[in-house]
Each structure stands twice: as C-alpha cells, then as structure tokens.
C-alpha cells in the first residue's frame, strides 16, 4: 500500500474523551471512529488488524478440529423463552420489535440458536463430538460503554459450542479449548493467563477466563508469579488426545490464578509471599462447561449406543476479538505510539522515503516495495511529499514493527536503514539484505 493513496486519518491532538492509552492511540492512529456510544466504525487500519486477529482465531480453531459457521445477529425471542433466558438476561439484551409486532433481539451470545441448529439435525451419538463456532458481532447494552473497543456495546466475538455424548467427553472439549486458546493468544504476541472464574449469566460448572495483565484492566486478579513464566511455544499437540490436553491444562492451571469472583485469601496466603501477586487484568476470553443446561430445556438429545435418548453435554467458549485490539495496545506501546507484535501488525514493514522526488531515493523505494511484495509481505510505503520528521512520527504512531528508511545520502554508500520499532535499534545494510532480513523475521510468523 502507498500511503498517498491510503485512507489513514491520523489525529495530531489527543482526543479528550479517551481515558486509556489504547483508546487514545486507536483514535489517533485512525483505526476507529465512534458512531454512537459503544459502537464503532472500523477504519481501514483498524479493520486490517481486526482481520488479522480473526485469521489467527480461525486457523487455531480449525487446527483444533472446530467447524466454522455463521448465525444471524437478530434472533427470535421465542427460542430464548424456551431456554428461560429471555426474561433472565436483563437490561443488557437489546430487544426489538419487527413490523408484525414479533419480538426479536440482537444476539448477546448464541447458545439457544446453536442448540436449535443441533437439535434439528443431529439425532445419533455417531454424529458427536461436534464443535461449531462463529466469529460474529454481538450486542450487549452495557450500562457504561467505555475504553473504546474494550467495552463496547457492539463487539466482535468468536463464540464456539461443543456437543458431546458424555460429561467426560465434554470436559475434553473444555480442555482442548483451553489449549487452543493458549496457542491463539501466543500467536498474537500476547500473554493471556487462564484464571479460575465465575460463570455469570451463561451458567455452568467449570469456567476459566483468560486475562492479559494491564494496569487499566477492569478485573482484579490474584496469582502466583510462576504462572507468568509459562509459555506454550510451538509444541506439537494432538488435540484428540485426552491425556495431552489434560496435561497442558494441569501445567497451566495448577498454580493459583483467580479473578476476584473466585479468590480465596486463605489459599492465596499459602503461596510463598514473594510469589504472591495482586494486579489488574483484561478479560480476553472465557471457556465454560455447562453440561445439559441448554440441551435439556431445548430438547437437544441424541440416541446413545443402547438406543436411549440422552441430552448432550455442552460448553461454550468465547474470544473477545475486537477487545483484543485494545488489550494488544495496552500491552504493546510507548510514548510515541503503538508497537504491534509481528503476528497481528496491519502492515509488515514501513518504507520511509526521506526525499520524495529524488530520482535515486524514489527508485530504491519502488524497488524495496516490489521486492517485499514479491516475498509475500505487505509493506506500507510512505511516499507522501512530507518532511522526514512527520513521516517518522506517523510510522511510530501506527506501530509497524519494522521500518526501512531510504535517503540519498545512504544510497550513495549503497545502504538503507532497518529499524526495529520495539527496540529503536537501527542497522545499515544493502537494500536486498534489508528485504532478506524482514522476510526471515516473518517466516516465523506465518
Ligand atoms: P465482561 O465480564 O468483560 O463483561 P463477559 O464475561 O460478560 O465480559 P463473555 O460472555 O465471557 O463476556 O464473552 C466472551 C468474551 O467477549 C469476553 O471474554 C470478552 O473478551 C468479550 N467481551 C464481552 N463483553 C464485551 C464488550 N462489552 N466489549 C468488548 N468485548 C467484550
Ligand atoms: Mg466472560
């Protein structure tokens, strides 16, 4: 992409309405625009990151054997009356009437609709286990939408639902989701810690939330500092293996890590004092096992091997896709702007032409641009007729992890400059070597 032809409405002033850094930076970097309270338009740069996050979520879901589908945002109230949640859900549910006077609602989650799909088609134990998921907009009429996309009213969520014959099988699905979430967040360059939590209006027996530590987080969390040393890495895992998934679950949840809802001071105090941590966190996902809570009232049953009709055991699992942009920025920024992890960056590499109009600089930039694209990367070339300072400020604000700077003086010596946004370190090298180095870096972040 050439910046002169892109739509990147960056702001010089810090917007007064934004209280936290991620919200400020998303507005300043021209990523989002508020349409009304808690509802945002995703401008091109923000939309690119949103798409990259979705891509990672899809790839990791499919790796775990889960199947994507898409359900509507507007749902009939009748199904929700069947489960008993139409009245129970409360003011957060946006209720709508159509012209015929029928009650609809904007889906805050989709246990009812997915269970209806399941009960319509699946009749035999031979057709389970089954895990279906979607990435779809949700609406919750939050009393105080705030912090930009972190607590919106309309927000993008990955919601997945497992259907299993037995409790045991459904607990394996739960563990499998925990493992796949660990991998998903790590690919984005985020450390999200699974913590024992409370199930709230979804209901259920077992639940973990995934929290990103950040001062601006809305949840108070208590944990053993050893949990922050754990990484999943690129270990191979067989998602069908009960033992392997259980093993990872034990490794990542055996140490104390809880939200304030489930915190137990007495147990916490048994941890050696130097390892006890009280901090704040952003909830970026949650997994639930809730058994037959929806399958019983909605009649989602299958015939087991002996011919008995039994309700299926279910769980649901959510990732806050749009909230993740805020969490990523809270965890990755400095006073100049955003610092995107390679896994989610909107463009892989910036190219800054220090002297637009200089024949050698222009030609070298065009060359770099073509070579990076040929290597399968997406560069953002700042080809505007602007002073160097303004170009650097824009690149620093939007946070591309790598920048290649091209100027007539360097070119006389056959070099350009490659700079890391995170460390600020620069190296001078031949243009082809810069392309090679950037390509190598991204080989590790497919
Ligand atoms: P919270 O406690 O933050 O209100 P929740 O527990 O009600 O969230 P879930 O039902 O667990 O939310 O939804 C799954 C994920 O969707 C959450 O982990 C969170 O990342 C995201 N999410 C929930 N509510 C919002 C919101 N208002 N804006 C943006 N993302 C949200
Ligand atoms: Mg939750």
XYZ file of N, CA and C and ligand atoms in Angstrom, residues 209 283 285-286 288, ligand 2:
16
model
N -11.343 -17.859 32.789
C -11.192 -16.666 31.965
C -9.732 -16.541 31.589
N -10.026 -9.171 30.502
C -10.550 -10.485 30.113
C -10.660 -10.536 28.586
N -11.004 -13.667 26.974
C -11.680 -14.893 26.561
C -12.189 -15.639 27.767
N -13.094 -16.569 27.511
C -13.613 -17.387 28.606
C -14.107 -18.706 28.043
N -16.390 -22.322 29.078
C -17.372 -22.850 30.028
C -17.690 -24.308 29.731
Mg -16.595 -13.674 30.497
